Amino acid sequence: MAKEEPTGTGVVLEAARREKLRKIEELGCDPWGQRFDDHSAIGTIRAMENQIILDETTQQSTGPKVRAAGRIVLQRKKGKLIFIDLWDWSGKIQILIGSNQVGEQNWELAQCLDLGDIIGIDGELMRTRTGELSIAATKLTFLTKSIDTPPDKFHGLNDPELRGRMRYVDLIHTDGVLERMLRRSKIIQSVRSTLAAEGFVEVEGPTLHTIAGGAAAKPFETHHNALDIPLVLRIALELHLKRLLVGGMERVYELGRVYRNEGISQRHNPEFTMLELYQAYGDYLAMMDLTEKIVLDALGAVDVRGNGANYVIPWNGTEIDFTPPFARRTYDSLIAEHTGIDPTDSAAVIAYGKSLKLDVSGKHSDLVKNDIFEEKVEQHLQNPTFVMDYPASICPLTKRKREQPHIAERFELFVQGMELANAYTELNDPDLQAELFGQQLEGQKAEESMARMDKDFLRAMRHGMPPAGGLGIGIDRLCMLLTDTASIREVILFPLLRPEPGG
C-alpha cells in the first residue's frame, strides 16, 4: 500500500475498486483500455486557452474541441456534475463531467471512477465562472483501472525510503519529482549534444571485467558459469576507452553505469552514472575548457530560473554562481591558504595530519596531504573551482609536468564542497605506466581494486597511445547541482535499497 491503513481498510478499499472494475465490464467497456490516438498533452491543451472566444452578448464562451488522456489525481462530486483533476507529465487540468453533456452510458461509467484511474476525455476547452481553465467532457474513455489506493492527498509519501521504493507513486504524487527526473534527461541529452558538436563519438564498453581497473574502489564480484571465470562489475570506464584511443578513435566517450561496492550516503550510491571521455592530442587544460562548456550547456538546457542566461542558481538553501570562467586554483595553494602549513614540507604535513587525528602511520606524506585536503579544504569550495596540479604520487595514470615531475597534470572540479569532475593529461609512456602500476600494487590487499596488473592495457599502450586529455564527470552529482537536490537518491530513479521484509 502507498500509506499505512488501519487493519482491514486496505482490503475493503480494494474490494470496492474491484466491484467498480466488474461494473465497467458490465457496461461493455474494457477497464484496461486500448490505443487512444490523436490526444494532446495537457500542457499543449492549456496553451490553447487563447482560442476560447467569449460572446459579449450572451457571456457564453466557445472553445476548441480537445482530446486528453491522463490520471485522475483529484475528484469531487456535486449533484449531476463531477469535477476531476486530470494529470499527465506535461501538466494538470480540470475536467467537468455533466450527466446531460456526456449521456447516460458515460455518466454510469463516470460513477466507476477512482483516484488513480487513467482515462481519456473528449470535450471542449472552456473557462468556469471562477475563471478556471477546464475541459467540458462530451465523452469518457476508460484506459486503466487503478486497483491500489493512492497516498493521502495531504500527507503523500514522506518516508524517503518508501519514496525510492515506490518511485512510480512518488513521480505522480510528490511535487517536483517528475520535473526533476525530466530535467535529468535534459541534462544528459545536453551532454551528448555538446560532445557531438565537439566531434566526440559515443561508445559502449563492457560492464563485466576480468580485472577491476581505472579507479581505486572495491568492486562487486560475480562468476560466469560457461567460461568458469570470476568477473567484476566495472568500477570505471577508463581503460577500455583508452584502448579505443590506441585504435584510432581520437575523440571518444561513454555515458554509462559504474558499480562500486562501497557505502551509501547523500552523495554516494553503489550504482551511478559516469561520463568519461578522451581526446587525442589534448591535455588537462583542454579538458578544463570542455568541462566548463559541458556544465554551462547543461545549465542552459534546464534553464533553472527561466530566463535563459542567469548563471546564479539556488541550491540547498544557498546559491551557486556558475558565471564563467570558473576559478582555477592549485592544490598546494589551497592547502596553504586553509591550513597555514607549507604543503611542500613533508614533516609539517605529517605533523598537521597528526594534529587532526588523521591516520598517518606508514603513509607517504602526499597521502596524508590528500587527507588534509579532504578534511580542511573541500568544504570551502562552494562555487565552481578547478583544483589543479596534484601530487604525482597519488595519480598513477597521469602525465607529470616536464619541469616539475613531482606534480601531475590533473584537475578536479569542486562545487559546493563536492567533487564533480576529474581530469588528466593522460600518461602514455607504457614503461612508466607499468612501473607506476607496480608501485600501486604494493600494499594492496588481494580483494581490492587495481590489485592485479592489467597486462592487456599495457600491451595496448605499447602499440602507441597518442598524447591525450581525459575527463570524468559524475552525472548524478551534476544533476543534483542543477536541480537543487541535496541527496543523490533524489536524482536516481531507482536507488539501491534493502529488500522489503518478507519481499
XYZ file of N, CA and C in Angstrom, residues 72-317:
738
model
N -6.345 10.459 -12.913
C -7.180 11.243 -12.002
C -6.423 11.431 -10.688
N -6.156 12.685 -10.313
C -5.448 12.954 -9.066
C -6.332 13.689 -8.058
N -7.506 14.123 -8.484
C -8.458 14.763 -7.573
C -9.851 14.569 -8.149
N -10.819 14.299 -7.266
C -12.185 14.067 -7.724
C -13.177 14.552 -6.671
N -14.221 15.271 -7.118
C -15.284 15.698 -6.220
C -16.593 15.728 -7.001
N -17.660 15.386 -6.310
C -18.969 15.302 -6.945
C -19.885 16.371 -6.388
N -20.750 16.901 -7.284
C -21.720 17.912 -6.890
C -22.975 17.694 -7.719
N -23.879 16.865 -7.176
C -25.111 16.553 -7.880
C -24.839 15.831 -9.180
N -25.307 16.417 -10.277
C -25.160 15.821 -11.599
C -23.880 16.274 -12.302
N -22.907 16.710 -11.506
C -21.644 17.180 -12.066
C -20.477 16.584 -11.275
N -19.506 16.082 -11.995
C -18.289 15.548 -11.375
C -17.104 16.411 -11.820
N -16.322 16.865 -10.845
C -15.122 17.646 -11.128
C -13.911 16.719 -10.946
N -13.042 16.700 -11.927
C -11.854 15.850 -11.890
C -10.625 16.697 -12.235
N -9.527 16.465 -11.527
C -8.235 16.994 -11.958
C -7.512 15.874 -12.682
N -7.242 16.098 -13.966
C -6.564 15.111 -14.796
C -5.104 15.534 -14.955
N -4.192 14.589 -14.772
C -2.744 14.877 -14.740
C -2.012 14.023 -15.757
N -1.105 14.640 -16.498
C -0.110 13.889 -17.261
C 1.249 14.545 -17.043
N 2.264 14.070 -17.724
C 3.613 14.557 -17.398
C 3.871 15.974 -17.887
N 2.892 16.576 -18.570
C 3.068 17.960 -19.019
C 2.261 18.955 -18.200
N 1.387 18.465 -17.311
C 0.587 19.402 -16.527
C -0.703 18.781 -16.012
N -1.581 19.647 -15.537
C -2.831 19.212 -14.919
C -3.951 20.137 -15.378
N -5.163 19.597 -15.521
C -6.295 20.425 -15.936
C -7.575 19.868 -15.327
N -8.528 20.752 -15.076
C -9.809 20.334 -14.517
C -10.722 19.801 -15.629
N -11.435 18.724 -15.313
C -12.416 18.133 -16.221
C -13.799 18.250 -15.582
N -14.771 18.711 -16.355
C -16.156 18.768 -15.891
C -16.939 17.680 -16.605
N -17.500 16.765 -15.842
C -18.333 15.697 -16.406
C -19.757 15.923 -15.943
N -20.618 16.350 -16.849
C -22.026 16.578 -16.533
C -22.891 15.476 -17.111
N -23.905 15.043 -16.364
C -24.736 13.926 -16.813
C -25.436 14.247 -18.124
N -25.875 15.466 -18.313
C -26.575 15.837 -19.543
C -25.623 15.944 -20.731
N -24.382 16.310 -20.457
C -23.425 16.539 -21.532
C -22.794 15.242 -22.064
N -22.629 14.246 -21.212
C -21.936 13.021 -21.631
C -22.887 11.876 -21.962
N -24.154 11.989 -21.545
C -25.113 10.933 -21.832
C -25.121 9.845 -20.771
N -26.140 9.020 -20.825
C -26.385 8.026 -19.764
C -25.252 7.030 -19.629
N -24.790 6.459 -20.749
C -23.742 5.434 -20.695
C -22.466 5.997 -20.062
N -22.035 7.169 -20.534
C -20.826 7.777 -19.995
C -21.004 8.195 -18.542
N -22.210 8.623 -18.176
C -22.454 9.016 -16.790
C -22.357 7.812 -15.856
N -22.890 6.671 -16.303
C -22.755 5.439 -15.497
C -21.289 5.060 -15.365
N -20.563 5.213 -16.452
C -19.136 4.900 -16.409
C -18.408 5.830 -15.440
N -18.831 7.088 -15.404
C -18.193 8.066 -14.510
C -18.382 7.714 -13.045
N -19.439 6.959 -12.722
C -19.660 6.551 -11.331
C -18.627 5.518 -10.871
N -17.894 4.970 -11.846
C -16.894 3.946 -11.519
C -15.485 4.522 -11.380
N -15.378 5.849 -11.472
C -14.059 6.476 -11.412
C -13.517 6.522 -9.992
N -12.203 6.317 -9.871
C -11.497 6.439 -8.593
C -10.215 7.233 -8.818
N -9.672 7.763 -7.722
C -8.357 8.390 -7.790
C -7.343 7.370 -8.306
N -6.511 7.795 -9.228
C -5.501 6.910 -9.793
C -5.893 6.294 -11.112
N -7.187 6.309 -11.456
C -7.612 5.758 -12.738
C -7.049 6.588 -13.889
N -6.793 5.929 -15.003
C -6.321 6.599 -16.210
C -7.460 6.606 -17.224
N -7.811 7.797 -17.703
C -8.960 7.938 -18.591
C -8.622 8.817 -19.786
N -9.446 8.707 -20.810
C -9.379 9.609 -21.937
C -10.620 10.479 -21.950
N -10.454 11.724 -22.366
C -11.552 12.690 -22.368
C -11.628 13.378 -23.726
N -12.838 13.408 -24.290
C -13.131 14.274 -25.421
C -14.029 15.386 -24.926
N -13.775 16.615 -25.362
C -14.610 17.711 -24.891
C -14.206 19.046 -25.469
N -14.709 20.108 -24.824
C -14.467 21.472 -25.288
C -13.722 22.249 -24.223
N -12.662 22.927 -24.645
C -11.897 23.752 -23.721
C -12.711 24.989 -23.365
N -12.786 25.307 -22.075
C -13.604 26.435 -21.628
C -13.061 26.958 -20.308
N -13.694 28.054 -19.848
C -13.391 28.587 -18.526
C -14.647 28.545 -17.674
N -14.469 28.197 -16.409
C -15.609 28.191 -15.491
C -15.928 29.620 -15.074
N -17.002 29.788 -14.326
C -17.380 31.125 -13.859
C -16.304 31.756 -12.992
N -15.520 30.895 -12.338
C -14.430 31.421 -11.499
C -13.153 31.652 -12.309
N -13.215 31.354 -13.611
C -12.069 31.610 -14.478
C -11.098 30.463 -14.619
N -11.434 29.271 -14.067
C -10.501 28.147 -14.145
C -10.587 27.470 -15.502
N -9.444 27.285 -16.113
C -9.378 26.603 -17.402
C -9.779 25.142 -17.212
N -10.721 24.673 -18.021
C -11.282 23.339 -17.843
C -11.645 22.737 -19.188
N -11.888 21.441 -19.171
C -12.450 20.744 -20.331
C -13.845 20.268 -19.958
N -14.841 20.713 -20.709
C -16.204 20.215 -20.524
C -16.322 18.931 -21.323
N -16.436 17.793 -20.637
C -16.386 16.485 -21.286
C -17.653 16.195 -22.074
N -17.477 15.606 -23.237
C -18.595 15.080 -24.017
C -18.515 13.563 -24.138
N -17.343 13.013 -23.895
C -17.166 11.567 -23.972
C -16.066 11.140 -23.014
N -16.270 9.988 -22.385
C -15.320 9.418 -21.425
C -14.856 8.060 -21.939
N -13.552 7.824 -21.943
C -12.987 6.535 -22.359
C -12.135 5.980 -21.225
N -12.459 4.773 -20.771
C -11.645 4.166 -19.713
C -10.376 3.595 -20.322
N -9.222 3.919 -19.724
C -7.944 3.444 -20.231
C -7.236 2.494 -19.270
N -7.348 2.713 -17.965
C -6.787 1.777 -16.977
C -7.459 1.995 -15.626
N -7.904 0.913 -15.015
C -8.457 0.973 -13.661
C -7.337 0.787 -12.644
N -7.265 1.669 -11.656
C -6.267 1.556 -10.588
C -6.851 0.721 -9.451
N -6.168 -0.350 -9.091
C -6.663 -1.246 -8.042
C -6.232 -0.782 -6.659
N -4.985 -0.307 -6.530
C -4.494 0.166 -5.230
C -4.864 1.637 -5.019
N -5.064 1.988 -3.746
C -5.413 3.359 -3.386
C -4.159 4.234 -3.371
N -4.189 5.403 -4.011
C -3.020 6.296 -3.974
C -2.811 6.856 -2.574
N -1.663 7.471 -2.311
C -1.400 8.021 -0.979
C -2.342 9.165 -0.659
N -2.487 9.421 0.634
C -3.332 10.509 1.112
C -2.902 11.827 0.486
N -3.887 12.599 0.027
C -3.636 13.859 -0.677
C -2.774 14.824 0.125
N -2.972 14.853 1.438
C -2.296 15.861 2.259
C -0.970 15.365 2.831
N -0.840 14.042 2.986
C 0.382 13.524 3.596
C 1.343 12.932 2.568
N 0.788 12.404 1.478
C 1.629 11.881 0.408
C 2.584 10.816 0.899
N 3.715 10.717 0.235
C 4.773 9.789 0.635
C 5.884 10.596 1.284
N 6.021 10.468 2.594
C 7.010 11.260 3.316
C 8.283 10.489 3.636
N 8.195 9.166 3.693
C 9.348 8.341 4.021
C 10.268 8.265 2.800
N 11.513 8.782 2.891
C 12.411 8.769 1.729
C 12.639 7.370 1.168
N 12.740 6.368 2.039
C 12.967 5.013 1.548
C 11.741 4.500 0.796
N 10.548 4.784 1.333
C 9.320 4.358 0.661
C 9.179 5.070 -0.681
N 9.583 6.340 -0.734
C 9.506 7.093 -1.982
C 10.427 6.487 -3.034
N 11.643 6.108 -2.614
C 12.563 5.481 -3.561
C 12.088 4.109 -4.002
N 11.470 3.375 -3.090
C 10.992 2.033 -3.406
C 9.775 2.084 -4.328
N 8.900 3.058 -4.082
C 7.669 3.193 -4.865
C 7.764 4.438 -5.745
N 8.825 4.488 -6.551
C 9.045 5.682 -7.358
C 7.877 5.922 -8.309
N 7.213 4.865 -8.732
C 6.068 5.003 -9.627
C 4.957 5.818 -8.991
N 4.805 5.737 -7.677
C 3.819 6.556 -6.967
C 4.393 7.930 -6.663
N 5.663 7.951 -6.305
C 6.355 9.207 -5.977
C 6.322 10.190 -7.146
N 6.519 9.686 -8.354
C 6.514 10.536 -9.539
C 5.175 11.240 -9.728
N 4.114 10.549 -9.368
C 2.767 11.100 -9.559
C 2.385 12.058 -8.440
N 2.677 11.694 -7.208
C 2.054 12.363 -6.073
C 2.974 13.262 -5.250
N 4.279 13.273 -5.525
C 5.174 14.159 -4.783
C 5.588 15.312 -5.689
N 5.280 16.510 -5.253
C 5.565 17.692 -6.082
C 7.046 17.780 -6.449
N 7.304 18.021 -7.701
C 8.661 18.290 -8.167
C 9.458 17.083 -8.593
N 9.023 15.871 -8.242
C 9.834 14.686 -8.539
C 9.892 14.419 -10.038
N 8.735 14.391 -10.693
C 8.732 14.145 -12.131
C 9.512 15.228 -12.870
N 9.307 16.484 -12.478
C 10.021 17.584 -13.123
C 11.529 17.410 -12.970
N 11.967 16.994 -11.780
C 13.402 16.798 -11.547
C 13.956 15.677 -12.430
N 13.228 14.584 -12.548
C 13.706 13.474 -13.360
C 13.715 13.830 -14.844
N 12.754 14.643 -15.277
C 12.760 15.091 -16.668
C 13.917 16.057 -16.921
N 14.259 16.853 -15.912
C 15.430 17.724 -16.041
C 16.704 16.890 -16.148
N 16.756 15.802 -15.435
C 17.911 14.905 -15.553
C 18.071 14.449 -17.004
N 16.963 14.074 -17.627
C 17.026 13.633 -19.027
C 17.530 14.755 -19.929
N 17.106 15.987 -19.648
C 17.569 17.130 -20.449
C 19.064 17.356 -20.251
N 19.547 17.169 -19.039
C 20.976 17.337 -18.755
C 21.785 16.320 -19.549
N 21.357 15.057 -19.522
C 22.079 14.002 -20.241
C 22.030 14.252 -21.745
N 20.874 14.671 -22.240
C 20.758 14.998 -23.655
C 21.685 16.151 -24.026
N 21.787 17.135 -23.143
C 22.676 18.275 -23.381
C 24.133 17.830 -23.441
N 24.537 16.943 -22.536
C 25.920 16.452 -22.530
C 26.239 15.790 -23.865
N 25.323 14.956 -24.314
C 25.547 14.267 -25.601
C 25.626 15.275 -26.759
N 24.752 16.279 -26.727
C 24.749 17.275 -27.803
C 26.042 18.071 -27.821
N 26.515 18.454 -26.620
C 27.771 19.214 -26.528
C 28.928 18.407 -27.089
N 29.004 17.146 -26.707
C 30.119 16.319 -27.161
C 30.033 16.014 -28.655
N 28.816 15.832 -29.164
C 28.671 15.608 -30.605
C 29.157 16.826 -31.379
N 28.820 18.020 -30.868
C 29.250 19.256 -31.533
C 30.770 19.416 -31.502
N 31.413 18.787 -30.499
C 32.870 18.858 -30.387
C 33.566 17.706 -31.103
N 32.795 16.888 -31.827
C 33.390 15.827 -32.626
C 33.631 14.520 -31.910
N 33.031 14.335 -30.724
C 33.193 13.085 -29.982
C 32.185 12.045 -30.460
N 32.577 10.774 -30.390
C 31.666 9.674 -30.700
C 31.389 8.884 -29.423
N 30.149 8.408 -29.299
C 29.751 7.650 -28.116
C 29.918 6.159 -28.366
N 30.444 5.454 -27.376
C 30.647 4.010 -27.479
C 30.088 3.330 -26.231
N 30.051 2.015 -26.276
C 29.595 1.223 -25.132
C 30.640 0.168 -24.801
N 31.281 0.334 -23.670
C 32.270 -0.638 -23.232
C 31.632 -1.730 -22.402
N 32.395 -2.775 -22.086
C 31.844 -3.889 -21.305
C 31.615 -3.492 -19.845
N 30.561 -4.005 -19.264
C 30.318 -3.766 -17.838
C 30.871 -4.896 -16.980
N 31.145 -6.042 -17.590
C 31.782 -7.159 -16.893
C 33.265 -7.179 -17.247
N 34.100 -7.080 -16.224
C 35.546 -7.048 -16.428
C 36.199 -8.228 -15.720
N 37.319 -8.635 -16.258
C 38.097 -9.661 -15.562
C 39.006 -9.039 -14.509
N 39.360 -7.769 -14.708
C 40.202 -7.038 -13.759
C 39.556 -5.682 -13.487
N 39.415 -5.331 -12.208
C 38.882 -4.014 -11.853
C 39.992 -2.989 -11.973
N 39.815 -2.018 -12.870
C 40.866 -1.026 -13.055
C 40.287 0.335 -13.387
N 41.176 1.337 -13.371
C 40.781 2.691 -13.727
C 40.381 3.543 -12.551
N 40.298 2.952 -11.366
C 39.936 3.703 -10.155
C 40.332 2.879 -8.942
N 40.373 3.527 -7.796
C 40.623 2.831 -6.538
C 39.288 2.654 -5.833
N 38.701 1.472 -5.968
C 37.389 1.203 -5.374
C 37.212 -0.301 -5.261
N 36.337 -0.716 -4.357
C 36.077 -2.137 -4.187
C 34.976 -2.561 -5.150
N 35.222 -3.585 -5.967
C 34.226 -3.970 -6.970
C 33.197 -4.963 -6.434
N 32.098 -5.078 -7.173
C 31.151 -6.171 -6.969
C 31.673 -7.375 -7.753
N 31.623 -8.544 -7.149
C 32.174 -9.744 -7.769
C 31.054 -10.671 -8.221
N 31.290 -11.337 -9.339
C 30.337 -12.317 -9.837
C 31.115 -13.439 -10.521
N 30.400 -14.372 -11.142
C 31.045 -15.525 -11.750
C 30.304 -15.876 -13.028
N 31.062 -16.132 -14.091
C 30.464 -16.563 -15.356
C 30.549 -18.076 -15.447
N 29.387 -18.722 -15.492
C 29.351 -20.181 -15.415
C 29.928 -20.849 -16.657
N 29.578 -20.361 -17.844
C 30.003 -21.044 -19.066
C 31.520 -21.063 -19.213
N 32.163 -19.927 -18.919
C 33.628 -19.854 -19.002
C 34.303 -20.261 -17.696
N 33.493 -20.373 -16.624
C 34.003 -20.727 -15.294
C 35.133 -19.786 -14.870
N 34.814 -18.471 -14.948
C 35.810 -17.468 -14.552
C 35.163 -16.445 -13.629
N 35.938 -15.900 -12.682
C 35.426 -14.803 -11.854
C 35.403 -13.509 -12.652
N 34.412 -12.682 -12.428
C 34.287 -11.388 -13.081
C 33.907 -10.340 -12.054
N 34.107 -9.089 -12.409
C 33.679 -7.983 -11.553
C 32.873 -7.003 -12.396
N 31.940 -6.311 -11.756
C 31.268 -5.206 -12.419
C 32.234 -4.027 -12.463
N 32.234 -3.303 -13.550
C 33.235 -2.266 -13.754
C 33.130 -1.163 -12.692
N 34.264 -0.662 -12.278
C 34.325 0.454 -11.329
C 34.677 1.761 -12.031
N 35.054 1.675 -13.306
C 35.393 2.861 -14.100
C 35.296 2.489 -15.570
N 35.287 3.510 -16.427
C 35.191 3.309 -17.870
C 36.533 3.483 -18.566
N 37.529 3.903 -17.821
C 38.759 4.461 -18.369
C 39.552 3.550 -19.292
N 39.912 2.358 -18.829
C 40.928 1.590 -19.537
C 40.452 1.074 -20.886
N 39.165 0.771 -21.011
C 38.675 0.329 -22.313
C 38.561 1.503 -23.290
N 38.211 2.686 -22.790
C 38.180 3.849 -23.669
C 39.582 4.198 -24.176
N 40.580 4.027 -23.328
C 41.951 4.298 -23.766
C 42.417 3.287 -24.813
N 41.944 2.061 -24.714
C 42.245 1.083 -25.764
C 41.714 1.579 -27.115
N 40.532 2.192 -27.085
C 39.957 2.718 -28.320
C 40.763 3.911 -28.831
N 41.320 4.682 -27.906
C 42.194 5.798 -28.297
C 43.406 5.252 -29.059
N 43.962 4.157 -28.559
C 45.065 3.497 -29.259
C 44.617 3.071 -30.654
N 43.379 2.586 -30.735
C 42.860 2.079 -32.003
C 42.458 3.145 -32.999
N 42.649 4.411 -32.659
C 42.407 5.469 -33.621
C 41.113 6.234 -33.437
N 40.340 5.936 -32.404
C 39.131 6.718 -32.118
C 39.566 7.930 -31.306
N 39.791 9.040 -32.006
C 40.535 10.153 -31.411
C 39.728 10.975 -30.420
N 38.397 10.977 -30.542
C 37.542 11.659 -29.566
C 36.407 10.700 -29.220
N 36.472 10.125 -28.037
C 35.572 9.031 -27.701
C 35.053 9.213 -26.284
N 33.794 8.819 -26.067
C 33.242 8.924 -24.714
C 32.218 7.835 -24.465
N 31.945 7.620 -23.195
C 30.851 6.740 -22.783
C 30.106 7.387 -21.631
N 28.790 7.310 -21.697
C 27.918 7.677 -20.580
C 27.362 6.375 -20.060
N 27.868 5.915 -18.940
C 27.477 4.576 -18.524
C 27.457 4.393 -17.024
N 26.859 3.284 -16.634
C 26.795 2.909 -15.227
C 28.108 2.291 -14.779
N 28.531 2.661 -13.580
C 29.654 2.005 -12.920
C 29.192 1.575 -11.527
N 29.934 0.631 -10.950
C 29.479 -0.019 -9.721
C 30.634 -0.107 -8.729
N 30.393 0.407 -7.532
C 31.422 0.351 -6.506
C 30.811 -0.167 -5.209
N 31.422 -1.227 -4.696
C 30.871 -1.933 -3.536
C 31.282 -1.215 -2.251
N 30.723 -0.012 -2.114
C 31.105 0.864 -1.005
C 29.855 1.422 -0.328
N 30.039 2.418 0.525
C 28.944 2.917 1.347
C 27.893 3.687 0.575
N 26.775 3.931 1.263
C 25.675 4.722 0.733
C 25.557 5.986 1.580
N 25.439 7.139 0.910
C 25.318 8.398 1.636
C 24.547 9.386 0.777
N 24.486 10.637 1.237
C 23.810 11.684 0.483
C 24.459 11.900 -0.882
N 25.744 11.561 -0.999
C 26.480 11.812 -2.240
C 26.997 10.554 -2.913
N 26.652 9.381 -2.371
C 27.157 8.130 -2.930
C 26.033 7.103 -3.069
N 25.984 6.468 -4.233
C 25.126 5.318 -4.459
C 26.011 4.251 -5.096
N 25.878 2.990 -4.694
C 26.786 1.962 -5.236
C 26.740 1.827 -6.753
N 25.616 2.193 -7.364
C 25.470 2.178 -8.818
C 25.217 3.612 -9.261
N 26.078 4.133 -10.115
C 25.916 5.529 -10.509
C 26.336 5.722 -11.962
N 26.055 6.899 -12.501
C 26.300 7.174 -13.921
C 27.502 8.094 -14.075
N 28.422 7.655 -14.930
C 29.638 8.423 -15.188
C 29.716 8.798 -16.659
N 30.271 9.974 -16.903
C 30.742 10.339 -18.231
C 32.256 10.257 -18.206
N 32.825 9.485 -19.118
C 34.274 9.519 -19.302
C 34.557 9.749 -20.774
N 35.550 10.587 -21.051
C 35.902 10.899 -22.442
C 37.403 11.083 -22.569
N 37.875 10.860 -23.796
C 39.302 11.009 -24.094
C 39.460 11.720 -25.426
N 40.392 12.672 -25.459
C 40.631 13.482 -26.648
C 42.106 13.398 -27.015
N 42.379 12.774 -28.159
C 43.762 12.679 -28.626
C 44.318 14.074 -28.877
N 45.578 14.228 -28.525
C 46.333 15.469 -28.745
C 45.837 16.627 -27.881
N 45.110 16.315 -26.823
C 44.704 17.326 -25.867
C 45.484 17.168 -24.569
N 45.148 17.979 -23.573
C 45.742 17.855 -22.248
C 44.709 18.282 -21.211
N 45.130 18.394 -19.930
C 44.151 18.697 -18.886
C 43.598 20.105 -18.997
N 44.342 21.020 -19.619
C 43.823 22.376 -19.810
C 42.708 22.375 -20.858
N 42.867 21.565 -21.902
C 41.791 21.416 -22.889
C 40.561 20.806 -22.233
N 40.788 19.860 -21.327
C 39.671 19.234 -20.609
C 38.971 20.241 -19.683
N 39.728 21.174 -19.156
C 39.150 22.206 -18.302
C 38.157 23.057 -19.091
N 38.565 23.461 -20.281
C 37.675 24.255 -21.134
C 36.430 23.452 -21.514
N 36.618 22.169 -21.841
C 35.495 21.331 -22.242
C 34.547 21.090 -21.074
N 35.098 20.882 -19.889
C 34.261 20.671 -18.706
C 33.359 21.869 -18.460
N 33.939 23.058 -18.536
C 33.160 24.274 -18.326
C 32.025 24.372 -19.349
N 32.310 24.026 -20.583
C 31.287 24.087 -21.629
C 30.176 23.068 -21.369
N 30.555 21.855 -20.987
C 29.554 20.819 -20.704
C 28.612 21.271 -19.591
N 29.175 21.800 -18.516
C 28.376 22.220 -17.364
C 27.466 23.391 -17.728
N 28.015 24.381 -18.410
C 27.222 25.570 -18.750
C 26.133 25.243 -19.769
N 26.422 24.359 -20.719
C 25.391 23.947 -21.676
C 24.261 23.206 -20.963
N 24.622 22.354 -20.005
C 23.604 21.626 -19.244
C 22.764 22.581 -18.405
N 23.408 23.584 -17.819
C 22.687 24.591 -17.047
C 21.674 25.320 -17.939
N 22.099 25.668 -19.147
C 21.194 26.322 -20.075
C 20.049 25.429 -20.499
N 20.311 24.127 -20.595
C 19.277 23.188 -21.040
C 18.132 23.077 -20.050
N 18.440 23.176 -18.744
C 17.375 23.085 -17.743
C 16.815 24.446 -17.369
N 17.563 25.526 -17.694
C 17.076 26.902 -17.533
C 16.365 27.078 -16.194
N 17.104 26.901 -15.115
C 16.536 26.808 -13.768
C 15.642 27.991 -13.425
N 16.058 29.199 -13.769
C 15.278 30.371 -13.368
C 14.450 30.947 -14.518
N 14.422 30.241 -15.626
C 13.509 30.602 -16.690
C 13.860 31.827 -17.496
N 15.103 32.302 -17.374
C 15.470 33.484 -18.158
C 16.568 33.192 -19.178
N 17.017 31.942 -19.201
C 17.941 31.518 -20.237
C 19.376 31.986 -20.106
N 19.676 32.876 -19.164
C 21.040 33.414 -19.122
C 21.574 33.627 -17.715
N 20.819 33.258 -16.701
C 21.253 33.512 -15.333
C 22.135 32.368 -14.853
N 23.376 32.690 -14.507
C 24.316 31.670 -14.061
C 24.218 31.393 -12.561
N 23.465 32.202 -11.816
C 23.343 32.026 -10.367
C 22.057 31.257 -10.089
N 22.183 30.078 -9.479
C 21.012 29.218 -9.259
C 20.912 28.829 -7.787
N 19.716 28.497 -7.326
C 19.551 28.077 -5.926
C 20.041 26.654 -5.730
N 20.555 26.401 -4.526
C 20.916 25.026 -4.169
C 20.966 24.878 -2.656
N 20.086 24.012 -2.136
C 20.124 23.606 -0.724
C 20.157 24.801 0.229
N 19.313 25.810 -0.041
C 19.211 26.972 0.839
C 20.233 28.050 0.587
